[in-house]
PDB file of C-alpha atoms in Angstrom:
ATOM      1  CA  MET J   1      -4.356 -77.698-110.086  1.00 42.00           C
ATOM      2  CA  ASN J   2      -4.139 -81.497-110.213  1.00 39.00           C
ATOM      3  CA  SER J   3      -0.939 -81.201-112.262  1.00 41.00           C
ATOM      4  CA  LEU J   4       0.579 -78.902-109.635  1.00 35.00           C
ATOM      5  CA  ILE J   5      -0.294 -81.315-106.825  1.00 36.00           C
ATOM      6  CA  THR J   6       1.175 -84.216-108.802  1.00 38.00           C
ATOM      7  CA  LEU J   7       4.381 -82.246-109.420  1.00 35.00           C
ATOM      8  CA  ILE J   8       4.760 -81.352-105.732  1.00 33.00           C
ATOM      9  CA  SER J   9       4.071 -84.943-104.649  1.00 37.00           C
ATOM     10  CA  THR J  10       6.654 -86.258-107.106  1.00 36.00           C
ATOM     11  CA  ALA J  11       9.270 -83.784-105.840  1.00 37.00           C
ATOM     12  CA  VAL J  12       8.619 -84.714-102.202  1.00 34.00           C
ATOM     13  CA  LEU J  13       8.779 -88.434-103.009  1.00 35.00           C
ATOM     14  CA  SER J  14      12.014 -87.982-104.963  1.00 34.00           C
ATOM     15  CA  SER J  15      13.556 -86.015-102.085  1.00 34.00           C
ATOM     16  CA  SER J  16      12.580 -88.732 -99.605  1.00 35.00           C
ATOM     17  CA  ILE J  17      14.098 -91.477-101.751  1.00 31.00           C
ATOM     18  CA  THR J  18      17.352 -89.526-102.169  1.00 31.00           C
ATOM     19  CA  SER J  19      17.645 -88.822 -98.443  1.00 32.00           C
ATOM     20  CA  SER J  20      16.963 -92.462 -97.643  1.00 32.00           C
ATOM     21  CA  THR J  21      19.633 -93.646-100.084  1.00 30.00           C
ATOM     22  CA  ILE J  22      22.263 -91.273 -98.722  1.00 26.00           C
ATOM     23  CA  GLY J  23      21.429 -92.209 -95.147  1.00 31.00           C
ATOM     24  CA  HIS J  24      21.743 -95.908 -95.931  1.00 36.00           C
ATOM     25  CA  ALA J  25      25.047 -95.430 -97.778  1.00 41.00           C
ATOM     26  CA  ASN J  26      26.630 -93.299 -95.089  1.00 48.00           C
ATOM     27  CA  PRO J  27      25.051 -94.114 -91.714  1.00 51.00           C
ATOM     28  CA  VAL J  28      25.634 -91.697 -88.866  1.00 46.00           C
ATOM     29  CA  THR J  29      26.965 -94.000 -86.174  1.00 76.00           C
ATOM     30  CA  ASP J  30      28.063 -93.281 -82.639  1.00 92.00           C
ATOM     31  CA  ILE J  31      31.845 -93.639 -82.479  1.00 95.00           C
ATOM     32  CA  ASN J  32      31.606 -96.151 -79.619  1.00 95.00           C
ATOM     33  CA  THR J  33      29.415 -98.344 -81.808  1.00 95.00           C
ATOM     34  CA  GLN J  34      31.851 -97.984 -84.695  1.00 96.00           C
ATOM     35  CA  VAL J  35      34.788 -98.951 -82.504  1.00 97.00           C
ATOM     36  CA  ASN J  36      32.930-102.003 -81.188  1.00 97.00           C
ATOM     37  CA  HIS J  37      31.887-103.187 -84.641  1.00 96.00           C
ATOM     38  CA  LEU J  38      35.276-102.713 -86.284  1.00 98.00           C
ATOM     39  CA  ALA J  39      37.149-104.151 -83.301  1.00 98.00           C
ATOM     40  CA  GLN J  40      35.209-107.375 -83.784  1.00 97.00           C
ATOM     41  CA  LYS J  41      36.549-107.509 -87.351  1.00 98.00           C
ATOM     42  CA  ALA J  42      40.105-106.712 -86.225  1.00 98.00           C
ATOM     43  CA  PRO J  43      40.602-108.138 -82.721  1.00 98.00           C
ATOM     44  CA  ARG J  44      44.387-107.644 -82.811  1.00 98.00           C
ATOM     45  CA  LEU J  45      44.048-103.902 -83.407  1.00 98.00           C
ATOM     46  CA  ASN J  46      44.279-101.905 -80.180  1.00 98.00           C
ATOM     47  CA  ARG J  47      40.890-100.305 -79.491  1.00 98.00           C
ATOM     48  CA  HIS J  48      42.487 -97.057 -78.342  1.00 98.00           C
ATOM     49  CA  VAL J  49      44.367 -96.773 -81.643  1.00 98.00           C
ATOM     50  CA  LEU J  50      41.178 -97.588 -83.559  1.00 98.00           C
ATOM     51  CA  ARG J  51      39.289 -94.878 -81.704  1.00 98.00           C
ATOM     52  CA  LEU J  52      41.985 -92.292 -82.486  1.00 98.00           C
ATOM     53  CA  ALA J  53      41.927 -93.321 -86.147  1.00 98.00           C
ATOM     54  CA  LEU J  54      38.136 -93.052 -86.365  1.00 98.00           C
ATOM     55  CA  THR J  55      38.257 -89.658 -84.666  1.00 98.00           C
ATOM     56  CA  ALA J  56      40.785 -88.470 -87.256  1.00 98.00           C
ATOM     57  CA  TYR J  57      38.676 -89.951 -90.059  1.00 98.00           C
ATOM     58  CA  ARG J  58      35.634 -88.004 -88.888  1.00 98.00           C
ATOM     59  CA  LYS J  59      37.623 -84.773 -88.757  1.00 98.00           C
ATOM     60  CA  VAL J  60      38.776 -85.268 -92.351  1.00 98.00           C
ATOM     61  CA  GLN J  61      35.248 -86.217 -93.383  1.00 98.00           C
ATOM     62  CA  ASN J  62      33.855 -83.047 -91.805  1.00 97.00           C
ATOM     63  CA  LYS J  63      36.288 -81.029 -93.906  1.00 97.00           C
ATOM     64  CA  GLY J  64      34.889 -82.665 -97.046  1.00 98.00           C
ATOM     65  CA  ALA J  65      38.151 -84.402 -97.952  1.00 98.00           C
ATOM     66  CA  VAL J  66      36.906 -88.008 -97.772  1.00 98.00           C
ATOM     67  CA  LYS J  67      35.912 -89.190-101.240  1.00 98.00           C
ATOM     68  CA  LYS J  68      35.643 -92.901-100.432  1.00 98.00           C
ATOM     69  CA  PRO J  69      34.648 -94.283 -96.988  1.00 98.00           C
ATOM     70  CA  VAL J  70      37.874 -96.219 -96.433  1.00 98.00           C
ATOM     71  CA  LEU J  71      40.182 -95.936 -93.415  1.00 98.00           C
ATOM     72  CA  THR J  72      43.719 -97.336 -93.189  1.00 99.00           C
ATOM     73  CA  VAL J  73      45.182 -97.736 -89.702  1.00 99.00           C
ATOM     74  CA  ILE J  74      48.904 -98.339 -89.123  1.00 99.00           C
ATOM     75  CA  ASP J  75      50.048 -99.116 -85.584  1.00 98.00           C
ATOM     76  CA  TYR J  76      53.793 -98.444 -85.483  1.00 98.00           C
ATOM     77  CA  SER J  77      53.963 -99.453 -81.827  1.00 98.00           C
ATOM     78  CA  LEU J  78      53.953-103.011 -83.141  1.00 98.00           C
ATOM     79  CA  PRO J  79      57.026-104.672 -84.674  1.00 98.00           C
ATOM     80  CA  SER J  80      57.330-104.867 -88.461  1.00 98.00           C
ATOM     81  CA  SER J  81      57.146-108.661 -88.170  1.00 98.00           C
ATOM     82  CA  LYS J  82      53.449-108.236 -87.325  1.00 98.00           C
ATOM     83  CA  GLN J  83      50.599-107.410 -89.692  1.00 98.00           C
ATOM     84  CA  ARG J  84      50.177-103.884 -88.378  1.00 98.00           C
ATOM     85  CA  MET J  85      48.169-102.284 -91.214  1.00 99.00           C
ATOM     86  CA  TRP J  86      44.377-102.588 -91.236  1.00 99.00           C
ATOM     87  CA  ILE J  87      42.107-101.277 -93.982  1.00 99.00           C
ATOM     88  CA  PHE J  88      38.392-100.838 -93.294  1.00 98.00           C
ATOM     89  CA  ASP J  89      35.297 -99.971 -95.262  1.00 98.00           C
ATOM     90  CA  VAL J  90      33.852 -97.561 -92.708  1.00 98.00           C
ATOM     91  CA  ASN J  91      30.317 -97.532 -94.101  1.00 96.00           C
ATOM     92  CA  LYS J  92      29.969-101.295 -94.438  1.00 97.00           C
ATOM     93  CA  GLN J  93      31.991-101.777 -91.230  1.00 96.00           C
ATOM     94  CA  THR J  94      34.110-104.503 -92.783  1.00 98.00           C
ATOM     95  CA  LEU J  95      37.811-105.318 -92.709  1.00 98.00           C
ATOM     96  CA  LEU J  96      39.241-105.292 -96.230  1.00 98.00           C
ATOM     97  CA  TYR J  97      42.920-106.015 -95.551  1.00 98.00           C
ATOM     98  CA  ASN J  98      45.273-106.753 -92.677  1.00 98.00           C
ATOM     99  CA  THR J  99      48.854-106.822 -93.878  1.00 98.00           C
ATOM    100  CA  TYR J 100      52.502-105.932 -93.254  1.00 98.00           C
ATOM    101  CA  VAL J 101      53.906-102.424 -93.623  1.00 98.00           C
ATOM    102  CA  ALA J 102      57.475-101.124 -93.400  1.00 98.00           C
ATOM    103  CA  HIS J 103      58.858 -98.068 -91.628  1.00 98.00           C
ATOM    104  CA  GLY J 104      61.801 -95.773 -92.361  1.00 98.00           C
ATOM    105  CA  GLN J 105      65.449 -96.751 -91.951  1.00 98.00           C
ATOM    106  CA  ASN J 106      66.127 -94.062 -89.403  1.00 98.00           C
ATOM    107  CA  SER J 107      63.020 -94.780 -87.361  1.00 98.00           C
ATOM    108  CA  GLY J 108      64.405 -97.969 -85.830  1.00 98.00           C
ATOM    109  CA  MET J 109      64.937-101.652 -86.516  1.00 97.00           C
ATOM    110  CA  ASN J 110      61.954-103.933 -85.872  1.00 97.00           C
ATOM    111  CA  VAL J 111      59.946-101.437 -83.806  1.00 97.00           C
ATOM    112  CA  PRO J 112      60.267 -97.754 -84.773  1.00 98.00           C
ATOM    113  CA  HIS J 113      60.900 -95.170 -82.077  1.00 97.00           C
ATOM    114  CA  HIS J 114      61.993 -92.056 -83.993  1.00 98.00           C
ATOM    115  CA  PHE J 115      59.743 -90.107 -86.358  1.00 98.00           C
ATOM    116  CA  SER J 116      60.397 -87.107 -88.542  1.00 98.00           C
ATOM    117  CA  ASN J 117      58.782 -84.699 -90.979  1.00 98.00           C
ATOM    118  CA  GLU J 118      62.132 -83.484 -92.299  1.00 98.00           C
ATOM    119  CA  SER J 119      63.395 -83.971 -95.831  1.00 96.00           C
ATOM    120  CA  SER J 120      66.115 -86.612 -96.256  1.00 97.00           C
ATOM    121  CA  SER J 121      65.450 -87.933 -92.740  1.00 98.00           C
ATOM    122  CA  LYS J 122      64.638 -91.433 -94.037  1.00 98.00           C
ATOM    123  CA  ALA J 123      62.235 -91.657 -91.109  1.00 98.00           C
ATOM    124  CA  THR J 124      58.538 -92.389 -90.850  1.00 98.00           C
ATOM    125  CA  SER J 125      56.015 -89.609 -90.205  1.00 98.00           C
ATOM    126  CA  LEU J 126      53.051 -89.997 -87.868  1.00 98.00           C
ATOM    127  CA  GLY J 127      49.553 -88.652 -88.186  1.00 98.00           C
ATOM    128  CA  THR J 128      46.646 -88.277 -90.568  1.00 98.00           C
ATOM    129  CA  TYR J 129      46.905 -88.418 -94.347  1.00 99.00           C
ATOM    130  CA  VAL J 130      44.577 -88.293 -97.326  1.00 98.00           C
ATOM    131  CA  THR J 131      45.420 -90.450-100.321  1.00 98.00           C
ATOM    132  CA  ARG J 132      45.749 -88.854-103.747  1.00 98.00           C
ATOM    133  CA  GLY J 133      46.416 -90.238-107.209  1.00 98.00           C
ATOM    134  CA  THR J 134      48.622 -93.079-108.403  1.00 98.00           C
ATOM    135  CA  TYR J 135      51.641 -93.184-110.693  1.00 98.00           C
ATOM    136  CA  MET J 136      54.246 -95.578-112.048  1.00 98.00           C
ATOM    137  CA  GLY J 137      57.665 -94.813-110.593  1.00 95.00           C
ATOM    138  CA  SER J 138      60.979 -96.464-109.823  1.00 96.00           C
ATOM    139  CA  LYS J 139      59.208 -98.556-107.168  1.00 96.00           C
ATOM    140  CA  GLY J 140      56.402 -99.550-109.540  1.00 97.00           C
ATOM    141  CA  TYR J 141      52.747 -98.755-108.944  1.00 98.00           C
ATOM    142  CA  SER J 142      52.678 -96.109-106.189  1.00 98.00           C
ATOM    143  CA  LEU J 143      50.223 -93.905-104.313  1.00 98.00           C
ATOM    144  CA  ASN J 144      50.713 -90.259-103.380  1.00 98.00           C
ATOM    145  CA  LEU J 145      49.945 -89.191 -99.819  1.00 98.00           C
ATOM    146  CA  GLN J 146      49.033 -85.750 -98.537  1.00 98.00           C
ATOM    147  CA  GLY J 147      49.965 -85.214 -94.899  1.00 98.00           C
ATOM    148  CA  LEU J 148      47.408 -83.087 -93.066  1.00 98.00           C
ATOM    149  CA  GLU J 149      49.219 -82.441 -89.786  1.00 98.00           C
ATOM    150  CA  LYS J 150      51.550 -79.457 -89.757  1.00 98.00           C
ATOM    151  CA  GLY J 151      54.924 -80.228 -88.251  1.00 98.00           C
ATOM    152  CA  PHE J 152      54.283 -83.967 -88.246  1.00 98.00           C
ATOM    153  CA  ASN J 153      53.600 -85.101 -91.805  1.00 98.00           C
ATOM    154  CA  ASP J 154      52.779 -82.094 -93.977  1.00 98.00           C
ATOM    155  CA  ASN J 155      56.066 -82.528 -95.878  1.00 98.00           C
ATOM    156  CA  ALA J 156      55.075 -86.039 -96.971  1.00 98.00           C
ATOM    157  CA  TYR J 157      54.326 -85.094-100.563  1.00 97.00           C
ATOM    158  CA  SER J 158      57.494 -83.070-101.058  1.00 97.00           C
ATOM    159  CA  ARG J 159      59.526 -85.822 -99.354  1.00 97.00           C
ATOM    160  CA  ARG J 160      57.919 -88.327-101.764  1.00 97.00           C
ATOM    161  CA  VAL J 161      56.572 -90.404 -98.916  1.00 98.00           C
ATOM    162  CA  VAL J 162      54.254 -92.726-100.830  1.00 98.00           C
ATOM    163  CA  ILE J 163      52.723 -96.175-100.562  1.00 98.00           C
ATOM    164  CA  HIS J 164      54.486 -98.621-102.885  1.00 98.00           C
ATOM    165  CA  GLY J 165      55.278-102.291-103.116  1.00 98.00           C
ATOM    166  CA  ALA J 166      58.614-103.694-101.928  1.00 98.00           C
ATOM    167  CA  TRP J 167      60.197-107.143-101.898  1.00 98.00           C
ATOM    168  CA  TYR J 168      61.389-106.621 -98.335  1.00 98.00           C
ATOM    169  CA  VAL J 169      57.812-106.557 -97.036  1.00 98.00           C
ATOM    170  CA  GLU J 170      56.870-109.899 -98.568  1.00 98.00           C
ATOM    171  CA  PRO J 171      55.787-112.468 -95.942  1.00 98.00           C
ATOM    172  CA  ASP J 172      58.515-114.918 -97.010  1.00 98.00           C
ATOM    173  CA  PHE J 173      61.233-112.305 -96.443  1.00 98.00           C
ATOM    174  CA  ILE J 174      59.793-111.329 -93.063  1.00 98.00           C
ATOM    175  CA  LYS J 175      59.626-114.965 -91.997  1.00 98.00           C
ATOM    176  CA  LYS J 176      63.297-115.514 -92.875  1.00 98.00           C
ATOM    177  CA  ALA J 177      64.650-112.201 -91.573  1.00 98.00           C
ATOM    178  CA  GLY J 178      62.423-111.938 -88.505  1.00 98.00           C
ATOM    179  CA  ARG J 179      61.299-108.447 -89.528  1.00 98.00           C
ATOM    180  CA  ALA J 180      60.412-106.405 -92.588  1.00 98.00           C
ATOM    181  CA  GLY J 181      63.059-104.449 -94.413  1.00 98.00           C
ATOM    182  CA  ARG J 182      63.067-100.680 -94.037  1.00 98.00           C
ATOM    183  CA  SER J 183      62.191 -97.916 -96.473  1.00 98.00           C
ATOM    184  CA  TRP J 184      63.364 -94.319 -96.769  1.00 98.00           C
ATOM    185  CA  GLY J 185      60.263 -93.212 -94.881  1.00 98.00           C
ATOM    186  CA  CYS J 186      57.520 -94.728 -97.025  1.00 98.00           C
ATOM    187  CA  PRO J 187      54.850 -97.021 -95.589  1.00 98.00           C
ATOM    188  CA  SER J 188      55.745 -99.649 -98.174  1.00 98.00           C
ATOM    189  CA  ILE J 189      53.841-102.912 -98.400  1.00 98.00           C
ATOM    190  CA  ALA J 190      54.410-106.285-100.050  1.00 98.00           C
ATOM    191  CA  LYS J 191      54.920-105.977-103.789  1.00 98.00           C
ATOM    192  CA  THR J 192      52.305-108.670-104.378  1.00 98.00           C
ATOM    193  CA  MET J 193      49.783-106.610-102.388  1.00 98.00           C
ATOM    194  CA  ALA J 194      50.530-103.219-103.919  1.00 98.00           C
ATOM    195  CA  LYS J 195      48.023-103.161-106.762  1.00 98.00           C
ATOM    196  CA  PRO J 196      44.910-104.386-104.922  1.00 98.00           C
ATOM    197  CA  VAL J 197      45.634-102.325-101.796  1.00 98.00           C
ATOM    198  CA  ILE J 198      46.486 -99.128-103.679  1.00 98.00           C
ATOM    199  CA  ASN J 199      43.426 -99.461-105.904  1.00 98.00           C
ATOM    200  CA  THR J 200      41.281 -99.827-102.776  1.00 98.00           C
ATOM    201  CA  ILE J 201      42.617 -96.792-100.918  1.00 98.00           C
ATOM    202  CA  LYS J 202      43.535 -94.338-103.703  1.00 98.00           C
ATOM    203  CA  ASP J 203      41.762 -91.041-104.440  1.00 98.00           C
ATOM    204  CA  GLY J 204      40.526 -89.583-101.194  1.00 98.00           C
ATOM    205  CA  THR J 205      40.646 -92.083 -98.351  1.00 98.00           C
ATOM    206  CA  VAL J 206      42.187 -91.607 -94.903  1.00 99.00           C
ATOM    207  CA  VAL J 207      45.418 -93.126 -93.607  1.00 99.00           C
ATOM    208  CA  PHE J 208      46.230 -92.839 -89.893  1.00 99.00           C
ATOM    209  CA  ALA J 209      49.746 -93.713 -88.700  1.00 98.00           C
ATOM    210  CA  TYR J 210      50.016 -94.180 -84.929  1.00 98.00           C
ATOM    211  CA  TYR J 211      52.735 -94.452 -82.310  1.00 98.00           C
ATOM    212  CA  PRO J 212      52.379 -93.468 -78.614  1.00 98.00           C
ATOM    213  CA  ASP J 213      54.526 -90.386 -79.171  1.00 98.00           C
ATOM    214  CA  GLN J 214      53.564 -87.848 -76.512  1.00 97.00           C
ATOM    215  CA  ASN J 215      54.575 -84.854 -78.614  1.00 97.00           C
ATOM    216  CA  TYR J 216      52.295 -85.973 -81.423  1.00 98.00           C
ATOM    217  CA  LEU J 217      49.400 -86.957 -79.166  1.00 98.00           C
ATOM    218  CA  SER J 218      49.620 -83.615 -77.345  1.00 97.00           C
ATOM    219  CA  HIS J 219      49.537 -81.541 -80.529  1.00 98.00           C
ATOM    220  CA  THR J 220      47.474 -83.438 -83.089  1.00 98.00           C
ATOM    221  CA  GLY J 221      44.475 -81.569 -84.410  1.00 97.00           C
ATOM    222  CA  TYR J 222      42.876 -84.716 -85.818  1.00 98.00           C
ATOM    223  CA  ALA J 223      43.134 -87.617 -83.382  1.00 97.00           C
ATOM    224  CA  VAL J 224      41.329 -85.702 -80.647  1.00 93.00           C
ATOM    225  CA  ALA J 225      37.619 -85.345 -79.972  1.00 80.00           C
TER     226      ALA J 225
END
């Protein structure tokens, strides 16, 4: 009898410890609190954009597709001469990176205004993505993206829209040219930043690419409560 009681007590204690650990690692936080905390870490990121990104992140998380609690936010309403990519550790509520990111040739010059999901469009796609695996390609170390929003970015993988490093997103180039160079639709980043950033966000994190496009905002299934 004593052995049975000991066994039950051990099981209950083990369950309590496990639940406590999981709760600490992945706190359930009100989205308003999350926005406030992360906005303090990234004061130049528009709070409305941050809220949309966190809403999308939660939707992906609820579907079981988030493997690492990392969220990348790209605000394409800002010019490419600005550091318009933010990468957060959502659980620790910390800012990991704030850096430059390019947009597609056919999306516009310094500030993009046209977006496309079509093959060969050489334009940027908006919406919510999940990162996949890495590979070495013609652009060096690169990261596959899976677009989750039908009609907006679900052709990303087949279009080979990936995150890779590029010389034309280096700060020195941007300073001289007054803007970043443009890709064929990829959210390319500085070549010197590619390895650390890609290693941080690879394998099941969320990327949210924003622009105040009314068609997208009216039809997204992710960036809505």
